[in-house]
Amino acid sequence: MSWYYWVGFAIGIYMTWGGATKSSAKPYFFLHARASLLWKQQAHTFLMISGIAVSLVMLFLAFAR
């Protein structure tokens, strides 16, 4: 079941990449649409920081097992 952590790590990296490049790809577009309801202009920054947090936690959990 440790592959779940690697999938979560990949999603975190994708969120970080999308936030840093302000991507318009469809999966990131849907994440940004939801985040922009609360964070307005700071949604890209929020998704970039939360992507870093998600990837770090998932990487830790993958190696802790």
PDB file of N, CA and C in Angstrom, residues 3-38:
ATOM      1  N   TRP A   3       2.331   2.487  -2.402  1.00  0.00           N
ATOM      2  CA  TRP A   3       2.214   3.206  -3.676  1.00  0.00           C
ATOM      3  C   TRP A   3       1.240   4.371  -3.569  1.00  0.00           C
ATOM      4  N   TYR A   4       0.335   4.326  -2.581  1.00  0.00           N
ATOM      5  CA  TYR A   4      -0.559   5.462  -2.343  1.00  0.00           C
ATOM      6  C   TYR A   4       0.246   6.722  -2.011  1.00  0.00           C
ATOM      7  N   TYR A   5       1.296   6.538  -1.245  1.00  0.00           N
ATOM      8  CA  TYR A   5       2.131   7.659  -0.854  1.00  0.00           C
ATOM      9  C   TYR A   5       2.860   8.248  -2.055  1.00  0.00           C
ATOM     10  N   TRP A   6       3.285   7.395  -2.965  1.00  0.00           N
ATOM     11  CA  TRP A   6       3.972   7.880  -4.159  1.00  0.00           C
ATOM     12  C   TRP A   6       3.003   8.608  -5.091  1.00  0.00           C
ATOM     13  N   VAL A   7       1.759   8.173  -5.153  1.00  0.00           N
ATOM     14  CA  VAL A   7       0.750   8.888  -5.930  1.00  0.00           C
ATOM     15  C   VAL A   7       0.479  10.248  -5.295  1.00  0.00           C
ATOM     16  N   GLY A   8       0.368  10.287  -3.981  1.00  0.00           N
ATOM     17  CA  GLY A   8       0.190  11.548  -3.272  1.00  0.00           C
ATOM     18  C   GLY A   8       1.373  12.477  -3.469  1.00  0.00           C
ATOM     19  N   PHE A   9       2.578  11.912  -3.492  1.00  0.00           N
ATOM     20  CA  PHE A   9       3.783  12.703  -3.749  1.00  0.00           C
ATOM     21  C   PHE A   9       3.729  13.315  -5.152  1.00  0.00           C
ATOM     22  N   ALA A  10       3.312  12.530  -6.133  1.00  0.00           N
ATOM     23  CA  ALA A  10       3.203  13.032  -7.510  1.00  0.00           C
ATOM     24  C   ALA A  10       2.154  14.142  -7.609  1.00  0.00           C
ATOM     25  N   ILE A  11       1.053  13.993  -6.903  1.00  0.00           N
ATOM     26  CA  ILE A  11       0.016  15.032  -6.910  1.00  0.00           C
ATOM     27  C   ILE A  11       0.551  16.314  -6.266  1.00  0.00           C
ATOM     28  N   GLY A  12       1.306  16.182  -5.193  1.00  0.00           N
ATOM     29  CA  GLY A  12       1.914  17.347  -4.555  1.00  0.00           C
ATOM     30  C   GLY A  12       2.897  18.059  -5.470  1.00  0.00           C
ATOM     31  N   ILE A  13       3.698  17.298  -6.193  1.00  0.00           N
ATOM     32  CA  ILE A  13       4.635  17.891  -7.157  1.00  0.00           C
ATOM     33  C   ILE A  13       3.866  18.597  -8.272  1.00  0.00           C
ATOM     34  N   TYR A  14       2.768  17.982  -8.728  1.00  0.00           N
ATOM     35  CA  TYR A  14       1.941  18.592  -9.772  1.00  0.00           C
ATOM     36  C   TYR A  14       1.319  19.907  -9.290  1.00  0.00           C
ATOM     37  N   MET A  15       0.858  19.923  -8.051  1.00  0.00           N
ATOM     38  CA  MET A  15       0.299  21.156  -7.488  1.00  0.00           C
ATOM     39  C   MET A  15       1.368  22.242  -7.387  1.00  0.00           C
ATOM     40  N   THR A  16       2.568  21.861  -6.981  1.00  0.00           N
ATOM     41  CA  THR A  16       3.665  22.819  -6.867  1.00  0.00           C
ATOM     42  C   THR A  16       4.036  23.372  -8.235  1.00  0.00           C
ATOM     43  N   TRP A  17       4.140  22.503  -9.223  1.00  0.00           N
ATOM     44  CA  TRP A  17       4.476  22.925 -10.582  1.00  0.00           C
ATOM     45  C   TRP A  17       3.391  23.843 -11.153  1.00  0.00           C
ATOM     46  N   GLY A  18       2.140  23.469 -10.964  1.00  0.00           N
ATOM     47  CA  GLY A  18       1.041  24.276 -11.479  1.00  0.00           C
ATOM     48  C   GLY A  18       0.984  25.647 -10.840  1.00  0.00           C
ATOM     49  N   GLY A  19       1.235  25.715  -9.547  1.00  0.00           N
ATOM     50  CA  GLY A  19       1.237  27.001  -8.864  1.00  0.00           C
ATOM     51  C   GLY A  19       2.399  27.880  -9.260  1.00  0.00           C
ATOM     52  N   ALA A  20       3.552  27.268  -9.482  1.00  0.00           N
ATOM     53  CA  ALA A  20       4.738  28.046  -9.843  1.00  0.00           C
ATOM     54  C   ALA A  20       4.646  28.588 -11.264  1.00  0.00           C
ATOM     55  N   THR A  21       4.072  27.797 -12.179  1.00  0.00           N
ATOM     56  CA  THR A  21       3.995  28.222 -13.578  1.00  0.00           C
ATOM     57  C   THR A  21       2.667  28.867 -13.933  1.00  0.00           C
ATOM     58  N   LYS A  22       1.730  28.884 -12.991  1.00  0.00           N
ATOM     59  CA  LYS A  22       0.369  29.387 -13.235  1.00  0.00           C
ATOM     60  C   LYS A  22      -0.234  28.703 -14.449  1.00  0.00           C
ATOM     61  N   SER A  23      -0.229  27.391 -14.382  1.00  0.00           N
ATOM     62  CA  SER A  23      -0.649  26.535 -15.480  1.00  0.00           C
ATOM     63  C   SER A  23      -2.131  26.712 -15.802  1.00  0.00           C
ATOM     64  N   SER A  24      -2.474  26.373 -17.031  1.00  0.00           N
ATOM     65  CA  SER A  24      -3.877  26.391 -17.447  1.00  0.00           C
ATOM     66  C   SER A  24      -4.336  24.992 -17.863  1.00  0.00           C
ATOM     67  N   ALA A  25      -3.580  23.961 -17.491  1.00  0.00           N
ATOM     68  CA  ALA A  25      -3.964  22.580 -17.785  1.00  0.00           C
ATOM     69  C   ALA A  25      -5.247  22.242 -17.022  1.00  0.00           C
ATOM     70  N   LYS A  26      -6.062  21.387 -17.590  1.00  0.00           N
ATOM     71  CA  LYS A  26      -7.392  21.115 -17.024  1.00  0.00           C
ATOM     72  C   LYS A  26      -7.372  20.617 -15.572  1.00  0.00           C
ATOM     73  N   PRO A  27      -6.559  19.614 -15.210  1.00  0.00           N
ATOM     74  CA  PRO A  27      -6.615  19.199 -13.787  1.00  0.00           C
ATOM     75  C   PRO A  27      -6.245  20.332 -12.829  1.00  0.00           C
ATOM     76  N   TYR A  28      -5.222  21.102 -13.191  1.00  0.00           N
ATOM     77  CA  TYR A  28      -4.835  22.221 -12.337  1.00  0.00           C
ATOM     78  C   TYR A  28      -5.878  23.329 -12.388  1.00  0.00           C
ATOM     79  N   PHE A  29      -6.524  23.513 -13.526  1.00  0.00           N
ATOM     80  CA  PHE A  29      -7.572  24.523 -13.670  1.00  0.00           C
ATOM     81  C   PHE A  29      -8.696  24.284 -12.665  1.00  0.00           C
ATOM     82  N   PHE A  30      -9.087  23.013 -12.487  1.00  0.00           N
ATOM     83  CA  PHE A  30     -10.151  22.695 -11.539  1.00  0.00           C
ATOM     84  C   PHE A  30      -9.698  22.928 -10.092  1.00  0.00           C
ATOM     85  N   LEU A  31      -8.457  22.589  -9.770  1.00  0.00           N
ATOM     86  CA  LEU A  31      -7.929  22.877  -8.432  1.00  0.00           C
ATOM     87  C   LEU A  31      -7.902  24.381  -8.183  1.00  0.00           C
ATOM     88  N   HIS A  32      -7.454  25.126  -9.174  1.00  0.00           N
ATOM     89  CA  HIS A  32      -7.356  26.577  -9.027  1.00  0.00           C
ATOM     90  C   HIS A  32      -8.736  27.220  -8.906  1.00  0.00           C
ATOM     91  N   ALA A  33      -9.705  26.693  -9.628  1.00  0.00           N
ATOM     92  CA  ALA A  33     -11.062  27.253  -9.554  1.00  0.00           C
ATOM     93  C   ALA A  33     -11.624  27.144  -8.144  1.00  0.00           C
ATOM     94  N   ARG A  34     -11.387  26.008  -7.496  1.00  0.00           N
ATOM     95  CA  ARG A  34     -11.876  25.838  -6.125  1.00  0.00           C
ATOM     96  C   ARG A  34     -11.097  26.703  -5.144  1.00  0.00           C
ATOM     97  N   ALA A  35      -9.783  26.775  -5.308  1.00  0.00           N
ATOM     98  CA  ALA A  35      -8.959  27.558  -4.382  1.00  0.00           C
ATOM     99  C   ALA A  35      -9.203  29.054  -4.540  1.00  0.00           C
ATOM    100  N   SER A  36      -9.525  29.495  -5.748  1.00  0.00           N
ATOM    101  CA  SER A  36      -9.711  30.928  -5.967  1.00  0.00           C
ATOM    102  C   SER A  36     -10.995  31.458  -5.340  1.00  0.00           C
ATOM    103  N   LEU A  37     -11.924  30.568  -4.992  1.00  0.00           N
ATOM    104  CA  LEU A  37     -13.122  31.018  -4.293  1.00  0.00           C
ATOM    105  C   LEU A  37     -12.780  31.614  -2.932  1.00  0.00           C
ATOM    106  N   LEU A  38     -11.800  31.046  -2.270  1.00  0.00           N
ATOM    107  CA  LEU A  38     -11.397  31.514  -0.948  1.00  0.00           C
ATOM    108  C   LEU A  38     -10.187  32.439  -1.003  1.00  0.00           C
TER     109      LEU A  38
END
